[in-house]
Amino acid sequence: MIKEEPPMTGHDPVNKPVHYNQAGIECIDAIEAMTENMSGALAPQAANVLKYMWRCEYKNGLEDIDKAIWYLNRLRKRWVEIHK
């Protein structure tokens, strides 16, 4: 049985990392809304594009943008494969 810890106040890098919260919206909530009706073939790539764009100004900058582009290219390739 996993013991629940009492809620933390202040900085919580596991449950509420600052770089995944913008304008009161958690990145995971946006990802879930965006991918809810997407196929399993496309959703992981789309989720990663959003994740890396969401945090780029707050975490790894250009590296995160490059990762988003990598996932976007993979998403495009999957789209083409599915819609032949």
N, C-alpha and C. Protein backbone atom coordinates (compact mmCIF):
# COMPACT_ATOMS: atom_id res chain seq x y z
N MET A 1 0.84 -1.17 0.00
CA MET A 1 0.00 0.00 0.00
C MET A 1 0.89 1.24 0.00
N ILE A 2 0.59 2.17 -0.89
CA ILE A 2 1.36 3.41 -0.98
C ILE A 2 0.73 4.44 -0.07
N LYS A 3 1.54 5.00 0.79
CA LYS A 3 1.07 6.00 1.72
C LYS A 3 1.03 7.35 1.02
N GLU A 4 -0.12 8.03 1.11
CA GLU A 4 -0.24 9.36 0.52
C GLU A 4 0.43 10.37 1.42
N GLU A 5 1.17 11.26 0.78
CA GLU A 5 1.83 12.33 1.52
C GLU A 5 0.87 13.50 1.65
N PRO A 6 0.99 14.29 2.69
CA PRO A 6 0.14 15.47 2.81
C PRO A 6 0.44 16.45 1.67
N PRO A 7 -0.54 17.25 1.27
CA PRO A 7 -0.31 18.21 0.18
C PRO A 7 0.83 19.16 0.51
N MET A 8 1.63 19.43 -0.50
CA MET A 8 2.76 20.34 -0.32
C MET A 8 2.31 21.77 -0.64
N THR A 9 2.98 22.70 -0.04
CA THR A 9 2.75 24.09 -0.39
C THR A 9 4.01 24.59 -1.09
N GLY A 10 3.85 25.54 -1.97
CA GLY A 10 5.01 26.06 -2.69
C GLY A 10 5.37 25.22 -3.89
N HIS A 11 6.64 25.17 -4.21
CA HIS A 11 7.15 24.48 -5.39
C HIS A 11 6.99 22.97 -5.27
N ASP A 12 6.38 22.36 -6.27
CA ASP A 12 6.19 20.91 -6.31
C ASP A 12 6.54 20.42 -7.72
N PRO A 13 7.81 20.05 -7.96
CA PRO A 13 8.26 19.70 -9.30
C PRO A 13 7.68 18.39 -9.83
N VAL A 14 7.06 17.57 -8.98
CA VAL A 14 6.48 16.31 -9.44
C VAL A 14 5.01 16.50 -9.82
N ASN A 15 4.22 17.05 -8.93
CA ASN A 15 2.79 17.16 -9.15
C ASN A 15 2.35 18.44 -9.84
N LYS A 16 3.10 19.50 -9.71
CA LYS A 16 2.75 20.78 -10.33
C LYS A 16 4.00 21.53 -10.76
N PRO A 17 4.74 20.98 -11.73
CA PRO A 17 5.94 21.69 -12.17
C PRO A 17 5.55 23.02 -12.82
N VAL A 18 6.27 24.05 -12.49
CA VAL A 18 5.96 25.40 -12.97
C VAL A 18 5.94 25.45 -14.49
N HIS A 19 6.86 24.75 -15.15
CA HIS A 19 6.95 24.83 -16.61
C HIS A 19 5.82 24.09 -17.31
N TYR A 20 4.95 23.41 -16.58
CA TYR A 20 3.79 22.74 -17.18
C TYR A 20 2.47 23.40 -16.77
N ASN A 21 2.52 24.63 -16.29
CA ASN A 21 1.32 25.36 -15.92
C ASN A 21 1.40 26.75 -16.54
N GLN A 22 0.45 27.04 -17.42
CA GLN A 22 0.40 28.36 -18.04
C GLN A 22 -1.03 28.89 -17.97
N ALA A 23 -1.16 30.09 -17.51
CA ALA A 23 -2.47 30.75 -17.40
C ALA A 23 -3.46 29.90 -16.61
N GLY A 24 -2.96 29.17 -15.61
CA GLY A 24 -3.82 28.35 -14.78
C GLY A 24 -4.24 27.04 -15.41
N ILE A 25 -3.65 26.69 -16.56
CA ILE A 25 -3.99 25.45 -17.26
C ILE A 25 -2.79 24.51 -17.16
N GLU A 26 -3.04 23.29 -16.73
CA GLU A 26 -1.98 22.28 -16.67
C GLU A 26 -1.81 21.68 -18.06
N CYS A 27 -0.58 21.47 -18.47
CA CYS A 27 -0.28 20.90 -19.77
C CYS A 27 -0.96 19.55 -19.96
N ILE A 28 -0.98 18.71 -18.94
CA ILE A 28 -1.59 17.39 -19.05
C ILE A 28 -3.07 17.50 -19.38
N ASP A 29 -3.75 18.51 -18.83
CA ASP A 29 -5.17 18.70 -19.12
C ASP A 29 -5.37 19.10 -20.58
N ALA A 30 -4.50 19.96 -21.09
CA ALA A 30 -4.57 20.37 -22.50
C ALA A 30 -4.28 19.18 -23.42
N ILE A 31 -3.28 18.38 -23.05
CA ILE A 31 -2.94 17.20 -23.85
C ILE A 31 -4.11 16.22 -23.88
N GLU A 32 -4.70 15.96 -22.74
CA GLU A 32 -5.83 15.03 -22.69
C GLU A 32 -7.00 15.53 -23.52
N ALA A 33 -7.29 16.83 -23.45
CA ALA A 33 -8.38 17.39 -24.25
C ALA A 33 -8.08 17.28 -25.74
N MET A 34 -6.84 17.58 -26.12
CA MET A 34 -6.46 17.57 -27.52
C MET A 34 -6.48 16.16 -28.11
N THR A 35 -6.07 15.18 -27.35
CA THR A 35 -5.90 13.83 -27.89
C THR A 35 -7.06 12.88 -27.59
N GLU A 36 -8.07 13.37 -26.89
CA GLU A 36 -9.17 12.52 -26.46
C GLU A 36 -9.78 11.69 -27.59
N ASN A 37 -9.95 12.28 -28.75
CA ASN A 37 -10.58 11.56 -29.86
C ASN A 37 -9.60 11.23 -30.98
N MET A 38 -8.32 11.39 -30.73
CA MET A 38 -7.31 11.07 -31.75
C MET A 38 -7.04 9.57 -31.75
N SER A 39 -6.59 9.08 -32.90
CA SER A 39 -6.22 7.67 -32.98
C SER A 39 -4.94 7.43 -32.18
N GLY A 40 -4.78 6.21 -31.75
CA GLY A 40 -3.58 5.83 -31.01
C GLY A 40 -2.31 5.96 -31.84
N ALA A 41 -2.46 5.98 -33.16
CA ALA A 41 -1.31 6.12 -34.04
C ALA A 41 -0.79 7.55 -34.07
N LEU A 42 -1.66 8.52 -33.79
CA LEU A 42 -1.27 9.93 -33.88
C LEU A 42 -1.13 10.62 -32.52
N ALA A 43 -1.91 10.19 -31.55
CA ALA A 43 -1.97 10.88 -30.26
C ALA A 43 -0.63 11.04 -29.56
N PRO A 44 0.23 10.01 -29.50
CA PRO A 44 1.50 10.20 -28.77
C PRO A 44 2.38 11.30 -29.37
N GLN A 45 2.44 11.34 -30.70
CA GLN A 45 3.27 12.37 -31.33
C GLN A 45 2.66 13.75 -31.11
N ALA A 46 1.35 13.88 -31.27
CA ALA A 46 0.68 15.16 -31.06
C ALA A 46 0.86 15.63 -29.61
N ALA A 47 0.75 14.70 -28.68
CA ALA A 47 0.92 15.05 -27.26
C ALA A 47 2.32 15.59 -26.99
N ASN A 48 3.31 14.98 -27.59
CA ASN A 48 4.69 15.44 -27.37
C ASN A 48 4.96 16.78 -28.03
N VAL A 49 4.36 17.02 -29.20
CA VAL A 49 4.50 18.35 -29.82
C VAL A 49 3.98 19.41 -28.86
N LEU A 50 2.78 19.20 -28.34
CA LEU A 50 2.20 20.18 -27.42
C LEU A 50 3.04 20.33 -26.16
N LYS A 51 3.49 19.21 -25.61
CA LYS A 51 4.28 19.25 -24.37
C LYS A 51 5.54 20.10 -24.55
N TYR A 52 6.28 19.84 -25.62
CA TYR A 52 7.54 20.57 -25.80
C TYR A 52 7.32 22.04 -26.14
N MET A 53 6.26 22.35 -26.87
CA MET A 53 5.97 23.76 -27.15
C MET A 53 5.48 24.47 -25.89
N TRP A 54 4.73 23.75 -25.09
CA TRP A 54 4.16 24.31 -23.85
C TRP A 54 5.26 24.80 -22.92
N ARG A 55 6.35 24.05 -22.86
CA ARG A 55 7.37 24.35 -21.85
C ARG A 55 8.60 25.06 -22.40
N CYS A 56 8.71 25.27 -23.70
CA CYS A 56 9.98 25.73 -24.29
C CYS A 56 10.51 27.02 -23.68
N GLU A 57 9.64 27.97 -23.37
CA GLU A 57 10.13 29.23 -22.80
C GLU A 57 10.51 29.11 -21.33
N TYR A 58 10.12 28.01 -20.69
CA TYR A 58 10.33 27.87 -19.26
C TYR A 58 11.34 26.80 -18.89
N LYS A 59 11.77 26.01 -19.89
CA LYS A 59 12.67 24.92 -19.55
C LYS A 59 13.89 24.90 -20.46
N ASN A 60 13.79 24.30 -21.64
CA ASN A 60 14.98 24.07 -22.46
C ASN A 60 15.04 24.86 -23.76
N GLY A 61 14.17 25.84 -23.93
CA GLY A 61 14.24 26.74 -25.07
C GLY A 61 14.28 26.05 -26.43
N LEU A 62 15.32 26.36 -27.20
CA LEU A 62 15.46 25.86 -28.56
C LEU A 62 15.49 24.33 -28.60
N GLU A 63 16.07 23.70 -27.59
CA GLU A 63 16.08 22.23 -27.55
C GLU A 63 14.65 21.67 -27.54
N ASP A 64 13.77 22.29 -26.76
CA ASP A 64 12.38 21.84 -26.73
C ASP A 64 11.68 22.11 -28.06
N ILE A 65 11.98 23.21 -28.71
CA ILE A 65 11.41 23.49 -30.03
C ILE A 65 11.88 22.45 -31.03
N ASP A 66 13.16 22.10 -30.97
CA ASP A 66 13.68 21.06 -31.87
C ASP A 66 13.02 19.71 -31.61
N LYS A 67 12.77 19.40 -30.35
CA LYS A 67 12.08 18.14 -30.02
C LYS A 67 10.65 18.17 -30.55
N ALA A 68 9.98 19.32 -30.43
CA ALA A 68 8.61 19.45 -30.95
C ALA A 68 8.61 19.24 -32.46
N ILE A 69 9.59 19.80 -33.15
CA ILE A 69 9.69 19.62 -34.60
C ILE A 69 9.92 18.15 -34.94
N TRP A 70 10.77 17.48 -34.18
CA TRP A 70 11.04 16.06 -34.40
C TRP A 70 9.74 15.25 -34.30
N TYR A 71 8.95 15.53 -33.24
CA TYR A 71 7.67 14.83 -33.07
C TYR A 71 6.66 15.25 -34.13
N LEU A 72 6.68 16.50 -34.55
CA LEU A 72 5.77 16.95 -35.60
C LEU A 72 6.08 16.24 -36.93
N ASN A 73 7.35 16.09 -37.24
CA ASN A 73 7.73 15.33 -38.44
C ASN A 73 7.29 13.87 -38.34
N ARG A 74 7.41 13.30 -37.17
CA ARG A 74 6.96 11.91 -36.96
C ARG A 74 5.44 11.83 -37.10
N LEU A 75 4.73 12.82 -36.56
CA LEU A 75 3.28 12.88 -36.69
C LEU A 75 2.88 12.96 -38.16
N ARG A 76 3.57 13.80 -38.92
CA ARG A 76 3.29 13.94 -40.35
C ARG A 76 3.50 12.61 -41.08
N LYS A 77 4.59 11.94 -40.77
CA LYS A 77 4.88 10.65 -41.41
C LYS A 77 3.79 9.63 -41.10
N ARG A 78 3.37 9.58 -39.84
CA ARG A 78 2.29 8.66 -39.45
C ARG A 78 0.99 8.99 -40.18
N TRP A 79 0.68 10.29 -40.27
CA TRP A 79 -0.53 10.74 -40.96
C TRP A 79 -0.53 10.25 -42.42
N VAL A 80 0.60 10.45 -43.09
CA VAL A 80 0.72 10.04 -44.48
C VAL A 80 0.55 8.52 -44.61
N GLU A 81 1.17 7.77 -43.70
CA GLU A 81 1.06 6.30 -43.73
C GLU A 81 -0.39 5.85 -43.57
N ILE A 82 -1.10 6.48 -42.68
CA ILE A 82 -2.49 6.11 -42.38
C ILE A 82 -3.43 6.48 -43.53
N HIS A 83 -3.16 7.60 -44.17
CA HIS A 83 -4.08 8.14 -45.18
C HIS A 83 -3.64 7.88 -46.62
N LYS A 84 -2.88 6.85 -46.84
CA LYS A 84 -2.46 6.49 -48.21
C LYS A 84 -3.66 6.08 -49.02
